[in-house]
Amino acid sequence: MAAPVLCSGCPQRCWALVWVYGRCRHRRGAPVGSTCNWMRGQSSVAQQPLHTARKPRKGEPEWAAVVGLEIHAQISSNSKLFSGSQVCFAAPPNSLVSFFDASLPGTLPVLNRRCVEAAVMTGLALNCHINKKSLFDRKHYFYADLPAGYQITQHRLPIAVNGSLAYSSCAGTKQSQMTTRTVRVKQIQLEQDSGKSLHDDLRSQTLIDLNRAGIGLLELVLEPDVSCGEEAATAVRELQLILQALGTSHAGMAEGQLRVDANVSVHRPGEPLGIRTEVKNLNSIRFLAKAIDYEIQRQIQELENGGEILNETRSFDYKLGCTVPMRDKEGKQDYRFMPEPNLPPLLLYDTASLPAGADSQQVINIDQIRERLPELPRVTRERLVQQYGMSWDHSFTLLNEVDLLAFFQNVMKETRAEPKKVTSWVLNTFLGYLKQQNLAVRESPVTASALAELLDLLDSKAISSSAAKQVFEELWKNEGKTPAQIVSEKKLELMQDQEALEQLCHSVMQAHPHVVMDVKGNPRAINKLIGLVRKATLSRADPTVIKTILERKLSS
Amino acid sequence: SHSLREMVSAALKQGQITPTELCQKCLSLIKKTKYLNAYITVTEEVALKQAEESEKRYKNGQSLGVLDGIPIAIKDNFSTSGIETTCASNMLKGYVPPYNATVVQKLLDQGALLMGKTNLDEFAMGSGSTDSVFGPVKNPWSYSKQYRERRRQKPHGENEDSNWVITGGSSGGSAAAVSAFTCFAALGSDTGGSTRNPAALCGLVGVKPSYGLVSRHGLIPLVNSMDAPGILTRYVDDAAVVLGMLAGHDPKDSTTVQDPVKPFTLPSLTDVSKLCIGIPKKEYLVPELSSEVRSLWSKAADLFESEGAKVVEVSLPHISYSIVCYHVLCTSEVASNMARFDGLQYGHRCDIDVSTEAMYAATRREGFNEVVRGRILSGNFFLLKENYENYFIKAQKVRRLIANDFVNVFNSGVDVLLTPTTLSAAVPYLEFIKEDNRTRSAQDDIFTQAVNMAGLPAVNIPVALSNQGLPIGLQFIGRAFCDQQLLTIAKWFEKQVEFPVTQLQELMDDCSSVLENGKLASMSLKQ
């Protein structure tokens, strides 16, 4: 959603909303042109995965791509990294701006404990070494939405280093095999987010919203261990799930809570790494994969045509499906890093190093945070597979949808039905309905309890599975009826009266002698008879029972 | 002690004078001494309203303490809510902060009366209080009986008006305000000597507390890692009262001490025989040191010795590098701190709107004076990737060596160091401006700067008048966070030297009817 750009409505806050005239937008602005006429027909190439790229010339090794990811995750916390301002998505512009956020002279940063804990927790979840001492630095550049003229970050000594992120994907014909890869985490650093610039080309002005300025970010720098868009997408998806499981970030890419930049280069194996480009403006996982694959193909093509790769920043144009160079600052930016003098070194402790008599409000104990780590997605999936005999890809699906796992577990808690049955109902029927109507799990009209009750009815053979589908459809209408009520109102109970069923089968056979004749030549024609009997029972009979009766009668 | 015979707070308590009367007297003196240019903003209405409230409290017997009803002044680089705060720069002309600096808030919470915001070198960059967009500050001693009489003795009497001397700086406005009796205490700031230097030249007590003892929140920074709010008063006891109120942890300044600080009460030392006074002769006895200061320094050492103190010569081998080291660290932090002044959020903005960059450039060119721009330029040079190791990192290492010099000296058993504060007494303005700001700052900070590098407490104590009739002060440097001990020794010394009271023309000519002779002049806050 577009943020409102008007100043009105917050007169006392107006000092923080400013107009910047002119053409300055080199840093994060939109790409210069909207066409990429310098690349004839290349966007179609990008649709193909890397391994189907054109065959190498004789004697030439294939190209290898090297992709490094830099990820900014907005820390989920009530207040900003260095000020008491509230953090809230889509609040009115400049309504969440403290004096510090607006860089009023004389204000000083005060570190938010919650953000430090989030960084430590994320570091631990990614197998990082947590630095017991880390430092803050100033990174300088002039930009209208960076009011202080510098960003406070951790340049020299970040809070966590040397970790790894394991990510898995299902492969094989039936998605039954799982492969796991690892990308190394170079470092995690705490830093401030910037404000937002809204460029109004019509009036040639820029509006600044400082609500985001100063929100805590985790910058995760990953080593270039990824070689294609798909891998990058899977790794980022796994990271997203981890952050959400930890509660350290909402990690929504569309909301800008998770921002990914990709450094892409290609080279021939055995040769030095190629010159890299940085691809920005990736606001979904799908685009991340697309942009990387496009950029790899573009670079290969460029090099094979005798061109060269420029060390530049490129933006992904999702409408055109290609990357385009961003108007870069003239020459290389020198950020003139300097230690932040207003923040003492950040010291962390573990149980062994905790000073005696330390005020627990004043110190952070790494071991305590480690104990509070929740189950990570990878472990959850393993548990699902082992505990419920679920397939790997089902376990992935359960975790991929927000709140779906909790829904599944709630159903499991309340039903006697088999886990496989529950899995199938949750992943096929329930999820199918949600997707069809584009609803989130928490918006579902069917509760876990209702589904559990329905599955119990099915399990006890009180209703047929087709009747169960009908009940589900009724439940979805959300008229406040329980499954049992629906079953009795719609008379969907299975016919338990064996004699009556025998009688029905008899009548159907007599009414359709041709079909009975067909069965003699083609045993599968019995299905037609079963269907006719079911129709006569208004689908209230168990087809297997009908089949048994019919078979007995046909053979006698 | 004669200097403490009259006590303002006692007089207020006993109803001999009301806060409003006191406030009005100071306001009247501010008007009479307007030519000193000590104040950028006089907050008459605020002060009178505060006085009225203070008066009510006194009437109800609910005084807030020693500072209730006491007129004070604040250097114009401390943020004051609803009151323009300019840093004496075009850049912040018209800027009205929405919040109070912690130190300002603390003084107001004690019932102090805010008389106004005082003049300074632009963004506190200078040592003369001559580089303000509002014009230079004149030293009240230029108009004292003591100075004028001695000038008359000169055979070739020059034009009186052009002979006025500088206050020193950068807290010259605060020093002039206290020195001219327009308030009883003033806040300055001290990054390289900016409180102690004008204190020395204006005959005042000037305290630079330990780094981290007093909150910097709301002090518009020069060098964050060295800035300290400074206190200017006429007597050590007064400075101790103010410091006691200001010291302690501030949740808004992460560099303040965590340990609770008790209010200061200075004992009256009678015996100094257990003290060890360090004299860093080798490093401080520079050729530029005037013979008058040199001799007073030596006399002071003798005084301690004759009273039984151990006086030892000590060495601070790296201290001579402090100015060049300071140049790198100061300009680097300045370059960074000044980056926020881009004309977008607050302060000056130029009319140029061709592009954001053009607007930044013109705004900053128009907003900052040459001194500030020069420091920004050098600082950015030192912070460039290719220079960072060679300049900034090296300077930080030198800073550590300097700090260690002090640690070593104090570890050897020295309680305080005794040094000159300035090379000489105040010089005439016309003399001073013959050299540029950079040269002057480098000269004038040499005895004071290293203290900021090491984060130590230091105080200037006025000692005597020069041949010209101008004040000369000496500096005591204490161990980190031993501010109370430092001031206790300084108080003893103050008592011994009996520094004379300024005999200001205005007080004698115009105010004699209002004030009993010299009474207000010698008033202190507390015995």
Short mmCIF file of C-alpha atoms in Angstrom, two decimals, chain B residues 127-369:
data_model
loop_
_atom_site.label_atom_id
_atom_site.label_comp_id
_atom_site.label_asym_id
_atom_site.label_seq_id
_atom_site.Cartn_x
_atom_site.Cartn_y
_atom_site.Cartn_z
CA SER B 127 39.50 29.86 22.33
CA GLY B 128 38.62 33.53 22.36
CA SER B 129 34.83 33.79 22.11
CA THR B 130 35.61 36.03 19.20
CA ASP B 131 34.20 33.87 16.41
CA SER B 132 30.50 34.18 17.09
CA VAL B 133 28.01 35.19 14.47
CA PHE B 134 26.75 37.61 17.15
CA GLY B 135 30.13 39.26 17.57
CA PRO B 136 32.93 38.82 20.13
CA VAL B 137 32.47 38.75 23.90
CA LYS B 138 34.27 41.42 25.90
CA ASN B 139 36.01 40.58 29.14
CA PRO B 140 34.37 42.47 32.05
CA TRP B 141 37.84 43.00 33.50
CA SER B 142 38.50 45.35 30.55
CA TYR B 143 36.22 47.77 32.35
CA SER B 144 37.41 47.10 35.88
CA LYS B 145 38.98 49.66 38.06
CA GLN B 146 42.01 47.39 38.40
CA TYR B 147 42.70 47.24 34.65
CA ARG B 148 41.80 50.84 33.83
CA GLU B 149 43.98 52.30 36.56
CA ARG B 150 47.01 50.43 35.41
CA ARG B 151 46.45 51.41 31.79
CA ARG B 152 46.27 55.04 32.74
CA GLN B 153 49.74 54.72 34.12
CA LYS B 154 50.97 53.91 30.63
CA PRO B 155 52.73 56.85 29.01
CA HIS B 156 51.05 56.49 25.64
CA GLY B 157 47.43 56.10 26.55
CA GLU B 158 45.66 54.42 23.70
CA ASN B 159 42.01 54.66 22.92
CA GLU B 160 40.29 53.09 25.90
CA ASP B 161 37.64 51.38 23.84
CA SER B 162 40.03 49.48 21.64
CA ASN B 163 41.91 48.10 24.60
CA TRP B 164 39.27 45.69 25.70
CA VAL B 165 40.53 42.19 26.27
CA ILE B 166 39.04 38.88 25.25
CA THR B 167 37.32 36.51 27.65
CA GLY B 168 38.95 33.41 26.30
CA GLY B 169 36.72 30.66 25.10
CA SER B 170 34.78 29.12 23.87
CA SER B 171 32.54 29.61 26.93
CA GLY B 172 33.40 33.31 27.06
CA GLY B 173 29.78 34.45 27.30
CA SER B 174 29.19 32.32 30.38
CA ALA B 175 32.43 33.54 31.95
CA ALA B 176 31.59 37.19 31.26
CA ALA B 177 28.07 36.66 32.61
CA VAL B 178 29.33 35.36 35.94
CA SER B 179 32.25 37.74 36.08
CA ALA B 180 29.94 40.73 35.54
CA PHE B 181 27.66 39.56 38.37
CA THR B 182 24.69 39.00 36.06
CA CYS B 183 24.30 35.50 37.50
CA PHE B 184 25.85 33.31 40.16
CA ALA B 185 26.72 30.30 38.08
CA ALA B 186 26.82 29.50 34.42
CA LEU B 187 27.16 26.35 32.39
CA GLY B 188 29.89 26.19 29.81
CA SER B 189 31.21 23.25 27.89
CA ASP B 190 34.76 21.96 27.88
CA THR B 191 36.25 19.90 25.08
CA GLY B 192 39.80 21.19 25.02
CA GLY B 193 39.69 23.82 27.75
CA SER B 194 36.65 25.86 26.77
CA THR B 195 35.50 26.31 30.37
CA ARG B 196 38.86 26.55 32.15
CA ASN B 197 40.39 28.96 29.66
CA PRO B 198 37.75 31.71 29.98
CA ALA B 199 37.58 31.02 33.72
CA ALA B 200 41.28 31.79 33.92
CA LEU B 201 41.01 34.95 31.84
CA CYS B 202 37.91 36.20 33.67
CA GLY B 203 39.04 35.38 37.18
CA LEU B 204 36.56 32.58 37.85
CA VAL B 205 36.41 29.06 39.10
CA GLY B 206 35.94 26.83 36.04
CA VAL B 207 35.29 23.13 36.54
CA LYS B 208 35.63 20.46 33.90
CA PRO B 209 34.17 17.34 35.55
CA SER B 210 35.31 13.78 34.89
CA TYR B 211 34.04 12.44 31.58
CA GLY B 212 30.89 10.46 32.32
CA LEU B 213 30.09 12.17 35.61
CA VAL B 214 27.73 14.74 34.09
CA SER B 215 25.23 14.04 31.32
CA ARG B 216 25.90 15.40 27.84
CA HIS B 217 22.33 14.82 26.68
CA GLY B 218 21.22 18.08 25.11
CA LEU B 219 24.71 19.52 24.82
CA ILE B 220 25.19 20.15 21.12
CA PRO B 221 28.37 18.20 20.60
CA LEU B 222 31.79 19.28 19.49
CA VAL B 223 33.73 16.07 20.23
CA ASN B 224 31.48 13.53 21.91
CA SER B 225 34.32 11.56 23.39
CA MET B 226 35.81 14.63 25.10
CA ASP B 227 32.95 17.04 25.72
CA ALA B 228 32.01 17.76 29.29
CA PRO B 229 29.52 20.28 30.60
CA GLY B 230 31.56 22.86 32.50
CA ILE B 231 30.67 24.99 35.51
CA LEU B 232 31.67 28.62 35.96
CA THR B 233 31.27 30.29 39.36
CA ARG B 234 33.02 32.82 41.49
CA TYR B 235 33.80 30.36 44.27
CA VAL B 236 34.76 26.71 44.52
CA ASP B 237 31.93 26.01 46.94
CA ASP B 238 29.43 27.32 44.44
CA ALA B 239 30.86 25.08 41.73
CA ALA B 240 30.65 22.12 44.10
CA VAL B 241 26.97 22.83 44.79
CA VAL B 242 26.19 22.91 41.09
CA LEU B 243 28.30 19.86 40.31
CA GLY B 244 26.58 17.95 43.10
CA MET B 245 23.23 18.68 41.50
CA LEU B 246 24.33 17.76 37.98
CA ALA B 247 26.42 14.64 38.58
CA GLY B 248 25.13 11.14 38.15
CA HIS B 249 23.75 8.62 35.74
CA ASP B 250 21.42 9.81 32.99
CA PRO B 251 19.47 7.12 31.14
CA LYS B 252 19.60 9.39 28.11
CA ASP B 253 23.41 9.41 28.03
CA SER B 254 24.91 5.92 27.87
CA THR B 255 28.37 7.25 28.66
CA THR B 256 27.42 8.46 32.15
CA VAL B 257 28.48 6.54 35.27
CA GLN B 258 26.17 3.80 36.46
CA ASP B 259 27.12 4.13 40.13
CA PRO B 260 25.00 6.52 42.14
CA VAL B 261 26.67 9.85 42.93
CA LYS B 262 26.05 11.49 46.27
CA PRO B 263 25.65 15.27 46.48
CA PHE B 264 28.95 17.07 46.94
CA THR B 265 29.80 18.73 50.20
CA LEU B 266 33.33 20.02 50.39
CA PRO B 267 35.08 19.78 53.71
CA SER B 268 37.35 22.65 54.68
CA LEU B 269 40.86 21.28 54.60
CA THR B 270 43.10 22.51 57.35
CA ASP B 271 45.98 20.17 56.79
CA VAL B 272 47.56 19.52 53.42
CA SER B 273 50.57 17.70 54.72
CA LYS B 274 49.27 14.32 53.58
CA LEU B 275 48.82 15.53 50.01
CA CYS B 276 51.14 14.94 47.12
CA ILE B 277 51.10 17.62 44.45
CA GLY B 278 52.56 16.77 41.05
CA ILE B 279 54.26 19.45 38.97
CA PRO B 280 54.74 18.43 35.33
CA LYS B 281 57.48 20.96 34.91
CA LYS B 282 59.21 19.54 31.89
CA GLU B 283 56.15 19.53 29.68
CA TYR B 284 54.37 22.62 30.96
CA LEU B 285 57.32 24.97 31.26
CA VAL B 286 57.18 26.04 27.63
CA PRO B 287 59.03 29.06 26.22
CA GLU B 288 55.75 30.83 25.46
CA LEU B 289 54.72 30.75 29.11
CA SER B 290 54.64 34.32 30.43
CA SER B 291 56.94 35.06 33.31
CA GLU B 292 54.02 36.21 35.46
CA VAL B 293 52.18 32.94 35.13
CA ARG B 294 55.40 31.05 35.61
CA SER B 295 56.17 32.82 38.80
CA LEU B 296 52.65 32.39 40.18
CA TRP B 297 52.80 28.70 39.38
CA SER B 298 56.05 28.39 41.20
CA LYS B 299 54.72 30.36 44.17
CA ALA B 300 51.71 28.11 44.36
CA ALA B 301 53.93 25.05 44.49
CA ASP B 302 55.96 26.68 47.22
CA LEU B 303 52.79 27.43 49.14
CA PHE B 304 51.85 23.76 49.20
CA GLU B 305 55.34 22.80 50.16
CA SER B 306 55.51 25.35 52.96
CA GLU B 307 52.22 23.97 54.31
CA GLY B 308 53.76 20.52 54.49
CA ALA B 309 52.48 18.94 51.27
CA LYS B 310 54.75 16.75 49.23
CA VAL B 311 55.47 18.53 45.98
CA VAL B 312 57.05 16.35 43.30
CA GLU B 313 58.11 16.94 39.76
CA VAL B 314 56.41 14.50 37.42
CA SER B 315 56.61 13.76 33.75
CA LEU B 316 53.87 13.31 31.18
CA PRO B 317 56.06 12.38 28.23
CA HIS B 318 53.36 12.20 25.53
CA ILE B 319 51.44 15.27 26.45
CA SER B 320 53.17 17.48 23.90
CA TYR B 321 51.43 15.46 21.18
CA SER B 322 48.00 16.23 22.55
CA ILE B 323 47.29 19.25 20.33
CA VAL B 324 48.17 17.57 17.05
CA CYS B 325 46.37 14.43 18.15
CA TYR B 326 43.39 16.51 19.20
CA HIS B 327 43.35 18.15 15.80
CA VAL B 328 42.75 14.81 14.11
CA LEU B 329 40.23 13.44 16.60
CA CYS B 330 38.36 16.70 17.00
CA THR B 331 37.98 17.46 13.31
CA SER B 332 36.95 13.87 12.58
CA GLU B 333 34.16 13.93 15.13
CA VAL B 334 33.22 17.43 14.02
CA ALA B 335 32.91 16.26 10.43
CA SER B 336 30.60 13.52 11.61
CA ASN B 337 28.58 15.55 14.11
CA MET B 338 28.01 18.40 11.69
CA ALA B 339 26.64 16.09 9.00
CA ARG B 340 23.13 16.46 10.42
CA PHE B 341 23.01 20.16 9.63
CA ASP B 342 21.66 19.83 6.12
CA GLY B 343 18.82 22.34 6.28
CA LEU B 344 16.10 19.72 6.05
CA GLN B 345 14.83 19.18 9.56
CA TYR B 346 15.73 22.38 11.34
CA GLY B 347 17.95 25.42 11.21
CA HIS B 348 19.07 27.40 8.22
CA ARG B 349 18.05 26.42 4.70
CA CYS B 350 19.22 28.18 1.57
CA ASP B 351 16.92 29.24 -1.26
CA ILE B 352 18.59 27.06 -3.84
CA ASP B 353 16.42 24.16 -4.92
CA VAL B 354 17.96 22.91 -8.16
CA SER B 355 18.91 19.63 -6.52
CA THR B 356 19.22 18.16 -3.08
CA GLU B 357 23.02 18.22 -3.30
CA ALA B 358 23.09 21.86 -4.36
CA MET B 359 20.79 22.68 -1.49
CA TYR B 360 23.01 20.85 1.01
CA ALA B 361 26.10 22.61 -0.26
CA ALA B 362 24.66 26.12 -0.23
CA THR B 363 22.95 25.61 3.13
CA ARG B 364 26.14 24.46 4.77
CA ARG B 365 28.26 27.14 3.13
CA GLU B 366 25.89 29.84 4.33
CA GLY B 367 25.25 28.27 7.72
CA PHE B 368 28.77 27.56 8.96
CA ASN B 369 31.64 29.97 9.38
#
